[in-house]
C-alpha positions as CSV (number, residue, x, y, z in Angstrom):
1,X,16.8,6.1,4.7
2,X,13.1,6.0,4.6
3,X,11.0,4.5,7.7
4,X,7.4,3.3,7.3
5,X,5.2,2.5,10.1
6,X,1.1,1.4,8.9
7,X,-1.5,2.1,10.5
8,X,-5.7,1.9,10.2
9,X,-6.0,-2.2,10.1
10,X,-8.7,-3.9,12.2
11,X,-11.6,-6.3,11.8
12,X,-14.7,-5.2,9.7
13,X,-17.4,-6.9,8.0
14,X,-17.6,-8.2,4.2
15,X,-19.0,-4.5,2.6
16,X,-17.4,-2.4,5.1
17,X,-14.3,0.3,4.2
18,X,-11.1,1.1,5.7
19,X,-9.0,3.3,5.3
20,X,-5.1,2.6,5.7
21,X,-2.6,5.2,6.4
22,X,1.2,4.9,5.5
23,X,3.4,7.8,7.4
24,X,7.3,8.0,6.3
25,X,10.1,9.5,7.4
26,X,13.1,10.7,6.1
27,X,13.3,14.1,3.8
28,X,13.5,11.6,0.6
29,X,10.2,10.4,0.9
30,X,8.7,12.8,-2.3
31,X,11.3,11.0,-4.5
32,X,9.8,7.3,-4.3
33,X,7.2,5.6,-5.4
34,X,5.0,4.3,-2.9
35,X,3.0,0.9,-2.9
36,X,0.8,-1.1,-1.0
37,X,1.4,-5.1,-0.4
38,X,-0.6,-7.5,1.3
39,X,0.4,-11.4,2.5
40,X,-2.3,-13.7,3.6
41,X,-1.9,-16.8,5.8
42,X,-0.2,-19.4,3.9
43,X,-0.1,-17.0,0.5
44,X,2.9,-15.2,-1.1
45,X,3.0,-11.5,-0.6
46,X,1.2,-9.5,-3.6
47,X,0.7,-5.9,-4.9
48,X,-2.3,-4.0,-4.4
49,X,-1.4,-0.4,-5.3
50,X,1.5,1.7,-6.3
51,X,1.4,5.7,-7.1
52,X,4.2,7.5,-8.6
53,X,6.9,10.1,-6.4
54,X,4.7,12.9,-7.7
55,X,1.6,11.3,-7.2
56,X,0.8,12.0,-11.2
57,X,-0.6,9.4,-13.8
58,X,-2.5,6.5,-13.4
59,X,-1.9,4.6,-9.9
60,X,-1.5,0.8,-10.5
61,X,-4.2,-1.9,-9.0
62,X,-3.9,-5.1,-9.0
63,X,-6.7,-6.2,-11.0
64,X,-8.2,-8.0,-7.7
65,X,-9.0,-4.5,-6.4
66,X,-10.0,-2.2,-8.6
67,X,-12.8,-0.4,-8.5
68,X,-12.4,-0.7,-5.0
69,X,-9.7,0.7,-3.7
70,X,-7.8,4.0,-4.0
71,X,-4.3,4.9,-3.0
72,X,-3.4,8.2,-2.5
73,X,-0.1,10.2,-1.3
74,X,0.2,13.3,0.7
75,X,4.1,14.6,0.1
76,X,3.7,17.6,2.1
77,X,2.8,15.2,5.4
78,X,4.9,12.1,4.2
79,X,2.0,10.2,4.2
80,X,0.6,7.8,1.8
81,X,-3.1,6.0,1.9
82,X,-4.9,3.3,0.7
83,X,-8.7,3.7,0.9
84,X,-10.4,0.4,1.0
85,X,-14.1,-0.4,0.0
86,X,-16.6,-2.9,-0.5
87,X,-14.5,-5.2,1.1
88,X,-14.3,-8.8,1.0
89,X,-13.5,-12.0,2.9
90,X,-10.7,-12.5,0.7
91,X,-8.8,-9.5,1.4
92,X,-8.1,-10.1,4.6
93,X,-4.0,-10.1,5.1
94,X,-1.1,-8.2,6.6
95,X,-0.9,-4.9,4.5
96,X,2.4,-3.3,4.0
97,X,3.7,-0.2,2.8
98,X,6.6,0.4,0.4
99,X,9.2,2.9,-0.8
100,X,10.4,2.3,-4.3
101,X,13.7,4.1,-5.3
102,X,12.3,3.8,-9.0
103,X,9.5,6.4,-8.2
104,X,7.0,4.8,-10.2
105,X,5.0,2.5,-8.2
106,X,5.5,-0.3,-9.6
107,X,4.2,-3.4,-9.0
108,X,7.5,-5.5,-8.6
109,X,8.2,-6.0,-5.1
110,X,12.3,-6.1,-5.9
111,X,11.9,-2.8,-6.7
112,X,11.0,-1.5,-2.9
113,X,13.2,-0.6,-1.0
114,X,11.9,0.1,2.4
115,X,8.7,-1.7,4.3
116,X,6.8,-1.0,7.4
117,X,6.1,-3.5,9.6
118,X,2.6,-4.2,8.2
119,X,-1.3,-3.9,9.7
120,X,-3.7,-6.6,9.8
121,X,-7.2,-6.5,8.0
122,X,-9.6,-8.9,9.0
123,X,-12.6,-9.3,6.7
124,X,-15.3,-11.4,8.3
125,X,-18.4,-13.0,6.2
């Protein structure tokens, strides 16, 4: 059992950076993959970023954000993070955290597991 709570959303202007922060639970949480999701108002939820169980290889992007943003794991503080910059308008949404029992970060939401709750990013123009 893995438990995910987000945190790090608010409201910040088009150019700004956040920085989101996923912390887990559970003594499992070095053997999944973690990923990044966001839903806006009216839109189906998408990826954004996966990493890998070890944290090793190329992290995924959605093509949407790259260049832009950075995900990042910490295995030793079950956390995971997803450093946002140069943001726009169109990234505001409900970001969500994920644990995939694949390990690979993936970006196939059937293959998560376990989601947090989700924090809200506001982008205003």
């Amino acid at each position: 059992q893995v438990q995910l709570v987000e945190s790090g959303g608010g409201l910040v202007q088009a150019g700004g950076s956040l920085r989101l922060s996923c912390a887990a639970s559970g003594r499992t949480f070095s053997t999944y993959g973690m990923g990044w999701f966001r839903q806006a108002p009216g839109k189906e939820r998408e990826f954004v970023a996966g990493i890998s169980w070890s944290g090793g290889g190329m992290p995924n992007y959605a093509d949407s954000v790259k260049g832009r943003f950075a995900i990042s794991r910490d295995n030793a503080k079950n956390t995971v993070s997803l450093q946002m910059r140069s943001l726009k308008p169109e990234d505001t949404a409900v970001y969500y955290c994920a644990a995939d029992h694949y390990g690979l970060g993936h970006s196939r939401p059937g293959e998560y597991e376990y989601w947090g709750q989700g924090t809200q990013v506001t982008v205003s123009s």
